[in-house]
PDB file of C-alpha atoms in Angstrom:
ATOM      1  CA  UNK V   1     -43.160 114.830  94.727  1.00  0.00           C
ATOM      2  CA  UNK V   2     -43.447 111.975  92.666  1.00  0.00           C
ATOM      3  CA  UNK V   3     -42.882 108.811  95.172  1.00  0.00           C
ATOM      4  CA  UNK V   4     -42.471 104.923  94.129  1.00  0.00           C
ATOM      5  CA  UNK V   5     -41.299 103.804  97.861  1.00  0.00           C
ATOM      6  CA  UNK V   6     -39.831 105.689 100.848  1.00  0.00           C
ATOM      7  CA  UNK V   7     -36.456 105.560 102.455  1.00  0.00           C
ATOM      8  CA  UNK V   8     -35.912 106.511 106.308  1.00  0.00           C
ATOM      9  CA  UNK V   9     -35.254 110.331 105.808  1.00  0.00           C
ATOM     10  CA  UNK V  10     -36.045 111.281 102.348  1.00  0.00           C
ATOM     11  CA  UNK V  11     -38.447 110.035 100.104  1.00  0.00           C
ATOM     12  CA  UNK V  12     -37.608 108.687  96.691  1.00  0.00           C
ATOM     13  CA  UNK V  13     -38.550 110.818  93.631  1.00  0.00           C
ATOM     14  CA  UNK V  14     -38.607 108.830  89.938  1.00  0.00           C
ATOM     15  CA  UNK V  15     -38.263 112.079  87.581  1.00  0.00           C
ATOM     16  CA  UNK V  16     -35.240 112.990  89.899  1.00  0.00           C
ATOM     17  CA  UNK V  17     -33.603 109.895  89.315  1.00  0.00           C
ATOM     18  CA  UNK V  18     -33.942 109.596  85.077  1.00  0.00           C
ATOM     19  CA  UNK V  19     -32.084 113.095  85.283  1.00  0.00           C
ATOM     20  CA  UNK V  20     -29.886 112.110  87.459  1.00  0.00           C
ATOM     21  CA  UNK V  21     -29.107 108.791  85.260  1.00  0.00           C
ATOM     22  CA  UNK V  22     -29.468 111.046  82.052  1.00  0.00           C
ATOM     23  CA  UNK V  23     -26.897 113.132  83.108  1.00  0.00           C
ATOM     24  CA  UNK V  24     -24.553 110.304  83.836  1.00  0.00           C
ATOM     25  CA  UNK V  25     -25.092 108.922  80.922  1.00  0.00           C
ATOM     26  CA  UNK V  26     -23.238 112.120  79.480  1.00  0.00           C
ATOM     27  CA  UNK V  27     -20.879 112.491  81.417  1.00  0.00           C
ATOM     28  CA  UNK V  28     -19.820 108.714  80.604  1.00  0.00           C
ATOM     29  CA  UNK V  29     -20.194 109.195  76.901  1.00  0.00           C
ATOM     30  CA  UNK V  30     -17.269 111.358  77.215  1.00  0.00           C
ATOM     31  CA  UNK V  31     -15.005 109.396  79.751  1.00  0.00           C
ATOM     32  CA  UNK V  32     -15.027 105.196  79.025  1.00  0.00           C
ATOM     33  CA  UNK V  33     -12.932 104.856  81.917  1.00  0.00           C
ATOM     34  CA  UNK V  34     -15.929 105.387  83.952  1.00  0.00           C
ATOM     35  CA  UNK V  35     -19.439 103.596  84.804  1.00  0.00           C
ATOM     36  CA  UNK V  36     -21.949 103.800  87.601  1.00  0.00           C
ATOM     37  CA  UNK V  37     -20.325 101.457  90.121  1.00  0.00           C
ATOM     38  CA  UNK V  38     -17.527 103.832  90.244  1.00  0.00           C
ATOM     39  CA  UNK V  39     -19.750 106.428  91.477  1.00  0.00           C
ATOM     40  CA  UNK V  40     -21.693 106.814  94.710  1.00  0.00           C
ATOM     41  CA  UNK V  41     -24.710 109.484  94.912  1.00  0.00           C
ATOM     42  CA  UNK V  42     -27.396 110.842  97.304  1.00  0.00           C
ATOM     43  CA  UNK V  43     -29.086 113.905  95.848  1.00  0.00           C
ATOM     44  CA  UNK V  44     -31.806 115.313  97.970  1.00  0.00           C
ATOM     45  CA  UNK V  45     -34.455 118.607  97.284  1.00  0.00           C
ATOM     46  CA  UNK V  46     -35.932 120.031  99.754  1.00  0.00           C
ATOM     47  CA  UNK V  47     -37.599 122.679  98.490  1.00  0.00           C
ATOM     48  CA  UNK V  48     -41.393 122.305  99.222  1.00  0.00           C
ATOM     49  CA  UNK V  49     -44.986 124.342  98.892  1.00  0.00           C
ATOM     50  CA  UNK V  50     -45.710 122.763 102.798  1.00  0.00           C
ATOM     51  CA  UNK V  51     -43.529 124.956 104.799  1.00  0.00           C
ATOM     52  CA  UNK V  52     -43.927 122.634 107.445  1.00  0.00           C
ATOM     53  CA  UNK V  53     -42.396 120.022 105.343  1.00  0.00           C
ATOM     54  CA  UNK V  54     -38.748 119.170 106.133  1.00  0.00           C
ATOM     55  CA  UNK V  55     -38.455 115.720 104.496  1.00  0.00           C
ATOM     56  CA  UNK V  56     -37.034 115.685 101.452  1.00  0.00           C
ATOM     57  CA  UNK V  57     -37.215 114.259  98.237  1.00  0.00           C
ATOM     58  CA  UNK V  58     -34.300 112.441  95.818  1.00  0.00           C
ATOM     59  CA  UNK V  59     -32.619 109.862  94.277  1.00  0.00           C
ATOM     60  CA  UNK V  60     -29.413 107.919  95.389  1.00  0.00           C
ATOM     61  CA  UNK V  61     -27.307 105.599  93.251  1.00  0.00           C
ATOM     62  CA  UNK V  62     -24.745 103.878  95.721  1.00  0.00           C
ATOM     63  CA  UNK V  63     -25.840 105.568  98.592  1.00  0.00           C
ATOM     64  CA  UNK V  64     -25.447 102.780 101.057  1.00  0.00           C
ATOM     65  CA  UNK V  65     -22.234 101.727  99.778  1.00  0.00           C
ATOM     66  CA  UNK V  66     -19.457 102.555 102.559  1.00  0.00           C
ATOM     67  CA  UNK V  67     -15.811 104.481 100.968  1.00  0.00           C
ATOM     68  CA  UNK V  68     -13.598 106.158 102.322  1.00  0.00           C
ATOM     69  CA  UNK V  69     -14.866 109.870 102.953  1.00  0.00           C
ATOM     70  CA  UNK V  70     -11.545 111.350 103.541  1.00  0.00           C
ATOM     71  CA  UNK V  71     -11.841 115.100 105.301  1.00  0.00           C
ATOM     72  CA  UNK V  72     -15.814 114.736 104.571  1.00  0.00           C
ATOM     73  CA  UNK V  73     -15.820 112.691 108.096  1.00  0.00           C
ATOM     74  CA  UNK V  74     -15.199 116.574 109.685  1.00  0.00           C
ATOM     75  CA  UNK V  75     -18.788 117.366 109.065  1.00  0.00           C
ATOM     76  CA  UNK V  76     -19.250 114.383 111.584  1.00  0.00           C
ATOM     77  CA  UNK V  77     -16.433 115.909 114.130  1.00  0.00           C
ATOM     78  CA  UNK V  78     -18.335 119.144 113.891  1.00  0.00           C
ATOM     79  CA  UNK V  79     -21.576 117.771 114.719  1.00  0.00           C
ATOM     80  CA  UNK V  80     -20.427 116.217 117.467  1.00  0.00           C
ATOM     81  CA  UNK V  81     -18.204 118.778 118.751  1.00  0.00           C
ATOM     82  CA  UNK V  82     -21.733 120.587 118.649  1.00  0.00           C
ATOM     83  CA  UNK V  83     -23.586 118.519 120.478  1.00  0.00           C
ATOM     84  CA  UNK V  84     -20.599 117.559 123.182  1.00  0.00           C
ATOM     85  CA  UNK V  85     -21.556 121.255 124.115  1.00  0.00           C
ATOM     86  CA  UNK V  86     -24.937 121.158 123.884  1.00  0.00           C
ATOM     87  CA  UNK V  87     -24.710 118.334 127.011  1.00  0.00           C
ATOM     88  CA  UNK V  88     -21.450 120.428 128.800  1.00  0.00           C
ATOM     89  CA  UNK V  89     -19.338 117.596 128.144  1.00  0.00           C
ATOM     90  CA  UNK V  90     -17.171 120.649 126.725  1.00  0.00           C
ATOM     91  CA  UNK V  91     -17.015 124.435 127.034  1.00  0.00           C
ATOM     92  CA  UNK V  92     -17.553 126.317 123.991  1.00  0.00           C
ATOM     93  CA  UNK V  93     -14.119 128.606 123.887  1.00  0.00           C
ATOM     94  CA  UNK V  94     -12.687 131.147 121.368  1.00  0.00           C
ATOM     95  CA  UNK V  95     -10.123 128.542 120.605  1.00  0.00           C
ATOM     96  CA  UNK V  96     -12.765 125.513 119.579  1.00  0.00           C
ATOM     97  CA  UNK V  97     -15.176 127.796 117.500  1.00  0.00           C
ATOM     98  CA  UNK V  98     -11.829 128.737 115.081  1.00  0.00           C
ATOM     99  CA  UNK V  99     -10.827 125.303 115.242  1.00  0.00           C
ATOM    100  CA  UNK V 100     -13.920 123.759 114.031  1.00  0.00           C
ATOM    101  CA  UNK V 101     -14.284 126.653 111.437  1.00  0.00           C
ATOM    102  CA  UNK V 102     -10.988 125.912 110.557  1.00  0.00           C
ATOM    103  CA  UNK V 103     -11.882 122.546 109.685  1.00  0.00           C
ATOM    104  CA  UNK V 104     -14.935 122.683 108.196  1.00  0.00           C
ATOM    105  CA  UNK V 105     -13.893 125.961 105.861  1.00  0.00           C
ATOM    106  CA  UNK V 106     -10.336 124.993 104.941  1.00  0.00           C
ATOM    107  CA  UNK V 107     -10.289 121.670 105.827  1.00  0.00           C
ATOM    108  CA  UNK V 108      -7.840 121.758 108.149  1.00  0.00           C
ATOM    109  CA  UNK V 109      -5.766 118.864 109.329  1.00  0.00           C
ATOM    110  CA  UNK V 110      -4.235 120.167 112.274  1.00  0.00           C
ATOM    111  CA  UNK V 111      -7.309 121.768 113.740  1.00  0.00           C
ATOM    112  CA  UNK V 112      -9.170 118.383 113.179  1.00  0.00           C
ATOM    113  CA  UNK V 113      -6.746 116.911 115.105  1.00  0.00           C
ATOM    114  CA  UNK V 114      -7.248 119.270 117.814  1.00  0.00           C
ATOM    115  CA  UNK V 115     -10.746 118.847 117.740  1.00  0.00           C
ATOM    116  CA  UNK V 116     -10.619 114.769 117.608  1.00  0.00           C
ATOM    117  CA  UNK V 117      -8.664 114.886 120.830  1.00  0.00           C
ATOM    118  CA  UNK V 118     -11.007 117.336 123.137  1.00  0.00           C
ATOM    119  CA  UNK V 119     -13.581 115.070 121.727  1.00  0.00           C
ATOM    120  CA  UNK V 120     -11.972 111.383 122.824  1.00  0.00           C
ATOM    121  CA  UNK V 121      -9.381 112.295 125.412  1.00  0.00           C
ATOM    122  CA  UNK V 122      -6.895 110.898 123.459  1.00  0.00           C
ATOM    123  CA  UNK V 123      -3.717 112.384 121.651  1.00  0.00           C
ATOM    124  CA  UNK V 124      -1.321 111.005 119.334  1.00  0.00           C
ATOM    125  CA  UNK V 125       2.240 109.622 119.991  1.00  0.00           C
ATOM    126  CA  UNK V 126       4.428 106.964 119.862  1.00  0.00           C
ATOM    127  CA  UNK V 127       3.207 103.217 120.014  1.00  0.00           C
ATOM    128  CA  UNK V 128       1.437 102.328 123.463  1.00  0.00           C
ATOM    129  CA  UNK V 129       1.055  98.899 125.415  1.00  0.00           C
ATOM    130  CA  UNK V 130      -1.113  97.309 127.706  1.00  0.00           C
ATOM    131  CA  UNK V 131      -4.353  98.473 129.280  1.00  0.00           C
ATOM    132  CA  UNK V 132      -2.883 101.648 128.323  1.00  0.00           C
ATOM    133  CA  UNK V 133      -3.766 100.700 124.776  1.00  0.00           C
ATOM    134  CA  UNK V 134      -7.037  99.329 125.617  1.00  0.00           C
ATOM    135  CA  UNK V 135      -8.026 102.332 127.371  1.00  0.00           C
ATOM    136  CA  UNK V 136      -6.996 104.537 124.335  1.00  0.00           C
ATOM    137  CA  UNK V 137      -8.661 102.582 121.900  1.00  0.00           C
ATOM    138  CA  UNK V 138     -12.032 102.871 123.942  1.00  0.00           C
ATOM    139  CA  UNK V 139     -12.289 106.348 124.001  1.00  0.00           C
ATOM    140  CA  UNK V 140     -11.195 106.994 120.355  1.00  0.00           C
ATOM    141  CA  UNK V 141     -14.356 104.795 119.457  1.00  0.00           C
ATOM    142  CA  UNK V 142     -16.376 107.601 121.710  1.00  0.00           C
ATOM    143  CA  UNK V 143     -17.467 109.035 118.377  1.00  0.00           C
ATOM    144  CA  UNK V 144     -18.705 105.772 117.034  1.00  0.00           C
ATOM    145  CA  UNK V 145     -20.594 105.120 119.865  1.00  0.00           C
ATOM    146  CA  UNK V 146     -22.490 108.228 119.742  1.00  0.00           C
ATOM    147  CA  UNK V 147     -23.382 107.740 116.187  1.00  0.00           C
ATOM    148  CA  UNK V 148     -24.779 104.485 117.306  1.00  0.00           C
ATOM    149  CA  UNK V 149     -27.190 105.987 119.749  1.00  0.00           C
ATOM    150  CA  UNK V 150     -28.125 108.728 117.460  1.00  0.00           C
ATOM    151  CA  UNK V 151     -30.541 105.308 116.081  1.00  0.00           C
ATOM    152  CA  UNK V 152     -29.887 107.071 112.342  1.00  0.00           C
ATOM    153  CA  UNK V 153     -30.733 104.336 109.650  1.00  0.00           C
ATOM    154  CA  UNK V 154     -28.056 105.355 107.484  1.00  0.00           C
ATOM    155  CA  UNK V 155     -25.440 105.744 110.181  1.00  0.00           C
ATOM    156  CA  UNK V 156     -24.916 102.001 110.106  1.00  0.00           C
ATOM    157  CA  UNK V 157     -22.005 100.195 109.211  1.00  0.00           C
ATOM    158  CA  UNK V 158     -19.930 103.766 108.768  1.00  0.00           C
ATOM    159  CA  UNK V 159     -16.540 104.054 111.382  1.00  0.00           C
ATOM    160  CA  UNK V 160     -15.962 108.199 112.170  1.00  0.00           C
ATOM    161  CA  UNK V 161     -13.003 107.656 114.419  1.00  0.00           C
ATOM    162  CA  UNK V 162      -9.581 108.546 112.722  1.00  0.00           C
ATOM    163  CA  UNK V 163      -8.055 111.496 112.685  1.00  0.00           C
ATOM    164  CA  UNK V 164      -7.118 113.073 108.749  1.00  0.00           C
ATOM    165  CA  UNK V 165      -3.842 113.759 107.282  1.00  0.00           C
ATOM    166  CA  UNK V 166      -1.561 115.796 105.076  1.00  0.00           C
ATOM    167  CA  UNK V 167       0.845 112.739 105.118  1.00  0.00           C
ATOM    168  CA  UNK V 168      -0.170 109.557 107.029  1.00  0.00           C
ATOM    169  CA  UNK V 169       0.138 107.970 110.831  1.00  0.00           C
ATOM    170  CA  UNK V 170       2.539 107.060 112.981  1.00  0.00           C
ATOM    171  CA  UNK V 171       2.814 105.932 116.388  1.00  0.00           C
ATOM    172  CA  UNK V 172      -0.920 104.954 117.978  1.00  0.00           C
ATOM    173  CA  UNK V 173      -2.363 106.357 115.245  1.00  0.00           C
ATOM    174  CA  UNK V 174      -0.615 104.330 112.563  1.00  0.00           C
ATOM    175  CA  UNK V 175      -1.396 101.121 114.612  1.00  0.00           C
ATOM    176  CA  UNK V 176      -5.136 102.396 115.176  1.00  0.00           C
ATOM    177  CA  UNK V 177      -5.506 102.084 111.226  1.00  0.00           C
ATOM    178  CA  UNK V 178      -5.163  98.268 111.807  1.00  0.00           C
ATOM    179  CA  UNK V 179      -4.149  95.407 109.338  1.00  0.00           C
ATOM    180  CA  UNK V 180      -4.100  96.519 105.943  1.00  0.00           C
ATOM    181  CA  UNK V 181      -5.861 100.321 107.137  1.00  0.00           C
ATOM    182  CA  UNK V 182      -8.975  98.176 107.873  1.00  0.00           C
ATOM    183  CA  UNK V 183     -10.176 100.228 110.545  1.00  0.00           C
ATOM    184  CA  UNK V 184     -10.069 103.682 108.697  1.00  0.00           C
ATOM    185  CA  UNK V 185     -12.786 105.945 107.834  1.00  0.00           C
ATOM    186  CA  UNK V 186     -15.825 104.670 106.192  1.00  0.00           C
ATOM    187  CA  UNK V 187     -19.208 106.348 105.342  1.00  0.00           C
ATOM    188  CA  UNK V 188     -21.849 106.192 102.914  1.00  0.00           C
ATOM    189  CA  UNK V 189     -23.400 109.192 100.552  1.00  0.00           C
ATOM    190  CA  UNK V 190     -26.547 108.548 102.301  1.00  0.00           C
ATOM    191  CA  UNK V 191     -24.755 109.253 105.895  1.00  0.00           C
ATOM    192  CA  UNK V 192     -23.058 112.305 104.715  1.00  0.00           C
ATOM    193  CA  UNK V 193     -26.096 113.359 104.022  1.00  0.00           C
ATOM    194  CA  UNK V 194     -28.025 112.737 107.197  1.00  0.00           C
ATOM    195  CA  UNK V 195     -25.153 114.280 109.117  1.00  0.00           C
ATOM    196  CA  UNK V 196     -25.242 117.316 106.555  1.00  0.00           C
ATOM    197  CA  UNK V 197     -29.216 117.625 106.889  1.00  0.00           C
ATOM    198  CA  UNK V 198     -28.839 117.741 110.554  1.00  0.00           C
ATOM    199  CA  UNK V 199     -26.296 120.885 110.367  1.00  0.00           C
ATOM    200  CA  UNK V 200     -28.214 122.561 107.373  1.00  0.00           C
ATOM    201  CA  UNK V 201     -31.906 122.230 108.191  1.00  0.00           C
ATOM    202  CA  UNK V 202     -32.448 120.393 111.716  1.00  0.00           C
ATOM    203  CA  UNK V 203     -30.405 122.665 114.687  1.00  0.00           C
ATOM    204  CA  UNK V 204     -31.858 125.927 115.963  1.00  0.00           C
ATOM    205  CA  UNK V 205     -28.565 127.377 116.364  1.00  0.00           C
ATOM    206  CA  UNK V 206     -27.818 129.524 119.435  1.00  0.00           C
ATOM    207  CA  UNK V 207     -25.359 132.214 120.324  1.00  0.00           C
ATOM    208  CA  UNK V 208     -24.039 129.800 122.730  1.00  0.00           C
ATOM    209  CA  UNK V 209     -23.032 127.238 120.750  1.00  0.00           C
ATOM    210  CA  UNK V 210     -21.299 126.596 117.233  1.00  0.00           C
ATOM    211  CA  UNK V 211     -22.725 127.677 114.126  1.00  0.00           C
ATOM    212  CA  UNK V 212     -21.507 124.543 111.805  1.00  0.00           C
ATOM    213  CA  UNK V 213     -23.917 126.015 108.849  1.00  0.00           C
ATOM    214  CA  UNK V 214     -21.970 129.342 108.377  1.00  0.00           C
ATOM    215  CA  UNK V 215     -18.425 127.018 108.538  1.00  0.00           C
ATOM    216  CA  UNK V 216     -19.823 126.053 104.888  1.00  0.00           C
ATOM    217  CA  UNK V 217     -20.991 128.633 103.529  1.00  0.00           C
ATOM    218  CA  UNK V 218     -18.848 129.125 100.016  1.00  0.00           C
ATOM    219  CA  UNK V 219     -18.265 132.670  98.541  1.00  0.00           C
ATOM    220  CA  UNK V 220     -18.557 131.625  94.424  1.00  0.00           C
ATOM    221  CA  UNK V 221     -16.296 134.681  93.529  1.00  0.00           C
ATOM    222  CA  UNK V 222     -13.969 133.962  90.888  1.00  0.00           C
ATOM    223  CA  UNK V 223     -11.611 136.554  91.915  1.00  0.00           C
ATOM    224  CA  UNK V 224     -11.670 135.557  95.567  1.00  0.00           C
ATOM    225  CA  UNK V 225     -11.242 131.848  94.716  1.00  0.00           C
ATOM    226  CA  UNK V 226      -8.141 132.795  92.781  1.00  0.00           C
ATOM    227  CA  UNK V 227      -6.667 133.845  96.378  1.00  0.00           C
ATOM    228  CA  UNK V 228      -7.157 130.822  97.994  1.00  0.00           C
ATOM    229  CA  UNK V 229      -5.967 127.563  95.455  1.00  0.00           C
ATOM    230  CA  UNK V 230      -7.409 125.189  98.456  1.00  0.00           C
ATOM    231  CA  UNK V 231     -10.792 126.990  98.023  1.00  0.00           C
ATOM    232  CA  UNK V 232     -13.172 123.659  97.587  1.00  0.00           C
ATOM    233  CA  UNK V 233     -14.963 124.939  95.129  1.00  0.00           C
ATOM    234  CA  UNK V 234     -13.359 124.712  92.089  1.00  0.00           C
ATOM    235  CA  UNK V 235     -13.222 121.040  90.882  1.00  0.00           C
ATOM    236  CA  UNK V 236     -15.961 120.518  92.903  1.00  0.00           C
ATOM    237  CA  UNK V 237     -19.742 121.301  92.675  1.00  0.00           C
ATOM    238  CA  UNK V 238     -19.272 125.002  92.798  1.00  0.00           C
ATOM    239  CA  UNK V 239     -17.277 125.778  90.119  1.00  0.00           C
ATOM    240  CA  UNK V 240     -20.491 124.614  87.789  1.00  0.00           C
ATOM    241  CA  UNK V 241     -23.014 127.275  89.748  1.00  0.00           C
ATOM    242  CA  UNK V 242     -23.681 131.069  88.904  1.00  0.00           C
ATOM    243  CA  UNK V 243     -22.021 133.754  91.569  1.00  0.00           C
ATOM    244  CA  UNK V 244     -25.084 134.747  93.468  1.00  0.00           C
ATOM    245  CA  UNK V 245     -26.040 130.944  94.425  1.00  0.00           C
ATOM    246  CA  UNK V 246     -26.109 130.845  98.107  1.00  0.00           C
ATOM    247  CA  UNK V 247     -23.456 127.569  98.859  1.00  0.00           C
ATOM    248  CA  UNK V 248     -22.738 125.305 101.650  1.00  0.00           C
ATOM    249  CA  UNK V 249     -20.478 122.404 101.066  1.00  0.00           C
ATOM    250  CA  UNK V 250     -17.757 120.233 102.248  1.00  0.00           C
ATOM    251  CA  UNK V 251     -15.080 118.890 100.012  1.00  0.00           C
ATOM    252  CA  UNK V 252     -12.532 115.988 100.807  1.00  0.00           C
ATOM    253  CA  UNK V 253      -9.808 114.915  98.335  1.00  0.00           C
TER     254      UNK V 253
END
């Protein structure tokens, strides 16, 4: 690698970075409506001679800017559904693994949902009151709080503790969202990527626990993608790679 300074989990390579900004440059050529502050990059290799080697190396433009992530924040839910059972603070089940493979591979709502309340204790419903509130509010910000501990660099700042949505909330959950949705989802490129290094390189996975690396792996088939029009592939990333790439990813719209 060619380094000019280091960040906290992958180390910053130069040539990386002028074809990163060359391609940009491109794609902007084409589209005026667009510059570089609308766009938010971290773009790691970690392919390396060292086998021994896990750190990375990359470029980021953005990266510690916090957006909304929109179903991206399930790769966080997943993780931490993985670890809750890693400590027995939950029991691995038929019914968790398909809902966590349901939302990490088709990104879906209602299992996320599911998955948000077995790891919180909380459920959604009308409006509540009181300490009743308070109590609720405290263990939706579980998740949060175990970020925090985690003592990840580029964790901070980012807020993992709403729930996603085909339409919007109502009730508790609505109210949750706060003044003007200030207290939705946040992360950063950077933290998607820490969480998504974590699942991809990081775990030894066991039999007795989720697999959150084969819940993203992508089949690149054109005629199999045709089946599925929610496929997160094409529009995204995918669609630009040959057939026989091996794939993980994560898509949020």
């Amino acid at each position: 690698c060619i380094f000019f300074h280091k960040m906290s989990f992958y180390n910053i390579r130069e040539d990386m970075g002028l074809a990163l900004n060359d391609i940009l440059r491109k794609v902007f050529s084409n589209n005026n409506e667009y510059s570089k502050e609308d766009i938010a990059i971290t773009w790691i290799n970690y392919k390396s001679e060292n086998k021994n080697v896990l750190k990375g190396c990359g470029f980021s433009i953005n990266n510690k800017r916090t957006i909304y992530p929109a179903s991206i924040v399930k790769l966080v839910y997943g993780l931490a559904a993985y670890y809750w059972i890693k400590k027995g603070r939950l029991l691995i089940s038929d019914e968790i693994s398909d809902a966590v493979r349901k939302m990490l591979f088709h990104s879906s709502n209602n299992a996320t949902s599911f998955v948000v309340d077995l790891l919180t204790g909380t459920t959604s419903g009308p409006r509540l009151g009181g300490k009743s509130w308070e109590n609720w509010k405290y263990q939706r910000l579980i998740i949060n709080d175990w970020l925090n501990n985690l003592n990840w660099e580029e964790l901070y700042g980012i807020n993992c503790c709403q729930k996603t949505w085909d339409d919007e909330p109502f009730g508790r959950e609505k109210e949750f969202y706060g003044y003007k949705n200030k207290n939705r989802n946040a992360m950063s490129t950077d933290a998607t990527a820490r969480v998504l290094e974590e699942i991809m390189i990081k775990i030894d996975y066991q039999t007795t626990n989720l697999n959150l690396r084969n819940c993203l792996k992508r089949n690149l088939n054109k005629l199999d993608l045709q089946v599925d029009p929610l496929n997160q592939v094409e529009g995204f990333l995918g669609e630009g790679l040959p057939e026989s790439t091996n794939f993980w990813s994560k898509a949020g719209l």
